[in-house]
Amino acid sequence: MPGTNCQRAIQMWSEKNENANPEEAEVVKLLCLSPPIEKMDGSLNQLVNVKHLSLSTNCIDKMIPLPALKNIEILSLGRNIIKKITGLEEIAGTLRELWISYNAISTLDGLNACAKLTTLFISNNKIKDWTELIKLQVNPELVNILLTGNPMYEGLASRKQAQPKVLEHLPRISTLDGELLTGEVGEEQEEEGGEGGA
């Protein structure tokens, strides 16, 4: 059975939301469709006002550029079969959160343009090497990261043992795997965060 295409998914979303106009919506959730969405396509670009787009729990294998989504702040692609982070350059100016846990991603490439990224949920993927975190040093506002469930955590007695390894590469992180980090790092981040707030 062929998957649901994005245009049909948007139409179904509109029907479920009292025939809401997709071009005006700020939150669009195309979750867990049956049959699932298999491909992101250009019809997503009609969501010109969207701030939070969720395509979680589908069978999407590849990310694509979404140049018309000039207001997007949260992109949720968790529980798909994505292997690589791509196509974010054109939304990098507004994207603040990327939720992409439970996929098949093995590297942290593709995020270097996302200067406003504060949150990266990328647990339960295939990231093996701690040095991948170096690639996130170009994301100056990144303070919240979820990494648990990646092969890099294998051999650690507890998630707490990951903290020094993460902070070695990303000293600005204030929340790791859902836990607020305490001490100097957290206090320092609180001061920095006050200036760049919304």
Short mmCIF file of C-alpha atoms in Angstrom, two decimals, residues 9-182:
data_model
loop_
_atom_site.label_atom_id
_atom_site.label_comp_id
_atom_site.label_asym_id
_atom_site.label_seq_id
_atom_site.Cartn_x
_atom_site.Cartn_y
_atom_site.Cartn_z
CA ALA A 9 -1.79 14.59 5.03
CA ILE A 10 -2.27 18.37 5.13
CA GLN A 11 -5.79 17.98 3.71
CA MET A 12 -6.62 15.39 6.40
CA TRP A 13 -5.17 17.68 9.09
CA SER A 14 -7.33 20.56 7.82
CA GLU A 15 -10.48 18.40 7.87
CA LYS A 16 -9.76 17.29 11.46
CA ASN A 17 -9.25 20.92 12.51
CA GLU A 18 -12.55 22.43 11.33
CA ASN A 19 -11.20 23.05 7.82
CA ALA A 20 -8.37 25.20 9.14
CA ASN A 21 -6.37 27.02 6.47
CA PRO A 22 -2.89 25.40 6.35
CA GLU A 23 -1.37 28.69 5.17
CA GLU A 24 -2.46 30.40 8.40
CA ALA A 25 -1.72 27.65 10.91
CA GLU A 26 1.11 28.08 13.42
CA VAL A 27 1.08 24.44 14.60
CA VAL A 28 0.63 21.54 12.17
CA LYS A 29 0.95 17.96 13.37
CA LEU A 30 1.00 15.26 10.68
CA LEU A 31 1.71 12.43 13.13
CA CYS A 32 1.42 8.70 12.98
CA LEU A 33 -0.54 8.50 9.74
CA SER A 34 -1.84 5.25 8.31
CA PRO A 35 -0.50 4.59 5.80
CA PRO A 36 2.50 6.65 6.94
CA ILE A 37 4.15 9.54 5.14
CA GLU A 38 7.20 8.12 3.30
CA LYS A 39 8.56 11.28 1.68
CA MET A 40 8.68 14.94 2.58
CA ASP A 41 7.69 16.98 -0.47
CA GLY A 42 7.22 20.53 -1.72
CA SER A 43 3.57 20.67 -0.62
CA LEU A 44 4.88 21.31 2.92
CA ASN A 45 5.94 24.76 1.67
CA GLN A 46 2.31 25.91 1.74
CA LEU A 47 2.61 26.02 5.55
CA VAL A 48 4.03 29.55 5.34
CA ASN A 49 2.94 30.62 8.84
CA VAL A 50 3.86 27.43 10.70
CA LYS A 51 6.04 27.74 13.80
CA HIS A 52 5.83 24.08 14.89
CA LEU A 53 5.71 21.34 12.26
CA SER A 54 5.53 17.73 13.39
CA LEU A 55 5.99 14.80 11.01
CA SER A 56 6.82 12.29 13.75
CA THR A 57 6.04 8.58 13.70
CA ASN A 58 5.95 8.08 9.95
CA CYS A 59 8.37 6.38 7.50
CA ILE A 60 10.23 9.44 6.20
CA ASP A 61 13.70 8.52 4.99
CA LYS A 62 15.08 11.88 3.89
CA MET A 63 14.84 15.53 4.93
CA ILE A 64 14.31 18.17 2.23
CA PRO A 65 14.71 21.97 2.13
CA LEU A 66 11.58 23.90 3.13
CA PRO A 67 12.34 27.44 1.89
CA ALA A 68 8.82 28.86 2.40
CA LEU A 69 8.74 28.05 6.13
CA LYS A 70 10.17 31.43 7.16
CA ASN A 71 8.63 31.31 10.68
CA ILE A 72 9.42 27.75 11.74
CA GLU A 73 10.89 27.38 15.22
CA ILE A 74 10.26 23.69 16.00
CA LEU A 75 10.69 20.85 13.51
CA SER A 76 9.73 17.43 14.83
CA LEU A 77 10.81 14.37 12.83
CA GLY A 78 11.14 11.76 15.60
CA ARG A 79 10.38 8.10 14.96
CA ASN A 80 11.09 7.97 11.24
CA ILE A 81 13.92 6.29 9.28
CA ILE A 82 16.05 9.36 8.54
CA LYS A 83 19.77 8.61 8.11
CA LYS A 84 21.18 12.11 7.67
CA ILE A 85 20.35 15.67 8.78
CA THR A 86 20.01 17.76 5.61
CA GLY A 87 18.03 20.61 4.11
CA LEU A 88 18.01 22.96 7.10
CA GLU A 89 19.96 25.85 5.57
CA GLU A 90 16.89 27.75 4.38
CA ILE A 91 15.14 27.58 7.78
CA ALA A 92 18.30 27.97 9.86
CA GLY A 93 17.53 31.61 10.66
CA THR A 94 14.44 30.75 12.72
CA LEU A 95 14.81 27.08 13.73
CA ARG A 96 15.20 26.85 17.51
CA GLU A 97 14.37 23.20 18.19
CA LEU A 98 14.99 20.01 16.20
CA TRP A 99 13.32 16.88 17.57
CA ILE A 100 14.78 13.95 15.64
CA SER A 101 15.07 11.07 18.14
CA TYR A 102 14.45 7.46 17.10
CA ASN A 103 15.91 7.61 13.60
CA ALA A 104 19.07 6.14 12.00
CA ILE A 105 21.36 9.20 12.12
CA SER A 106 25.06 8.44 12.64
CA THR A 107 26.66 11.92 12.31
CA LEU A 108 25.88 15.44 13.50
CA ASP A 109 26.49 17.02 10.10
CA GLY A 110 23.91 19.40 8.66
CA LEU A 111 23.37 21.65 11.69
CA ASN A 112 26.17 24.17 11.16
CA ALA A 113 23.89 26.84 9.65
CA CYS A 114 21.41 26.68 12.56
CA ALA A 115 22.72 29.61 14.62
CA LYS A 116 19.53 29.92 16.71
CA LEU A 117 19.24 26.24 17.60
CA THR A 118 18.72 25.93 21.37
CA THR A 119 17.40 22.35 21.59
CA LEU A 120 18.46 19.15 19.86
CA PHE A 121 16.62 15.94 20.74
CA ILE A 122 18.60 13.21 18.95
CA SER A 123 18.36 10.22 21.32
CA ASN A 124 18.13 6.65 20.08
CA ASN A 125 19.99 7.14 16.83
CA LYS A 126 23.30 5.64 15.65
CA ILE A 127 25.87 8.19 16.85
CA LYS A 128 28.94 6.24 17.99
CA ASP A 129 31.71 8.80 18.38
CA TRP A 130 31.87 11.46 21.11
CA THR A 131 33.91 13.67 18.76
CA GLU A 132 30.74 14.17 16.67
CA LEU A 133 29.76 16.70 19.36
CA ILE A 134 32.56 19.00 18.14
CA LYS A 135 30.38 19.75 15.10
CA LEU A 136 27.82 21.38 17.42
CA GLN A 137 30.31 23.97 18.71
CA VAL A 138 29.17 26.25 15.85
CA ASN A 139 25.68 26.38 17.42
CA PRO A 140 26.20 29.16 19.98
CA GLU A 141 22.71 29.01 21.52
CA LEU A 142 22.52 25.22 21.94
CA VAL A 143 21.83 24.55 25.64
CA ASN A 144 19.54 21.50 25.67
CA ILE A 145 20.55 18.18 24.14
CA LEU A 146 19.15 14.66 24.39
CA LEU A 147 21.69 11.98 23.39
CA THR A 148 20.81 8.91 25.44
CA GLY A 149 20.21 5.67 23.53
CA ASN A 150 23.00 6.29 21.03
CA PRO A 151 25.88 3.77 20.73
CA MET A 152 28.24 6.39 22.23
CA TYR A 153 26.56 5.67 25.60
CA GLU A 154 27.36 1.94 25.46
CA GLY A 155 29.73 0.90 28.23
CA LEU A 156 28.74 3.76 30.55
CA ALA A 157 27.47 2.59 33.93
CA SER A 158 24.96 5.46 34.01
CA ARG A 159 23.84 8.46 31.99
CA LYS A 160 25.61 10.67 34.56
CA GLN A 161 28.94 9.40 33.19
CA ALA A 162 28.09 11.06 29.88
CA GLN A 163 28.03 14.54 31.43
CA PRO A 164 31.80 15.21 31.50
CA LYS A 165 32.18 13.81 27.97
CA VAL A 166 29.46 16.10 26.63
CA LEU A 167 30.68 19.17 28.54
CA GLU A 168 34.22 18.61 27.30
CA HIS A 169 32.97 19.34 23.76
CA LEU A 170 29.92 21.51 24.54
CA PRO A 171 30.52 23.53 27.72
CA ARG A 172 27.37 25.68 27.22
CA ILE A 173 24.97 22.76 27.65
CA SER A 174 22.69 23.33 30.63
CA THR A 175 20.27 20.42 30.12
CA LEU A 176 21.53 16.97 29.16
CA ASP A 177 19.23 14.00 28.63
CA GLY A 178 16.39 15.79 30.38
CA GLU A 179 18.41 16.68 33.47
CA LEU A 180 19.32 20.23 34.40
CA LEU A 181 23.07 20.41 34.98
CA THR A 182 24.06 22.15 38.19
#
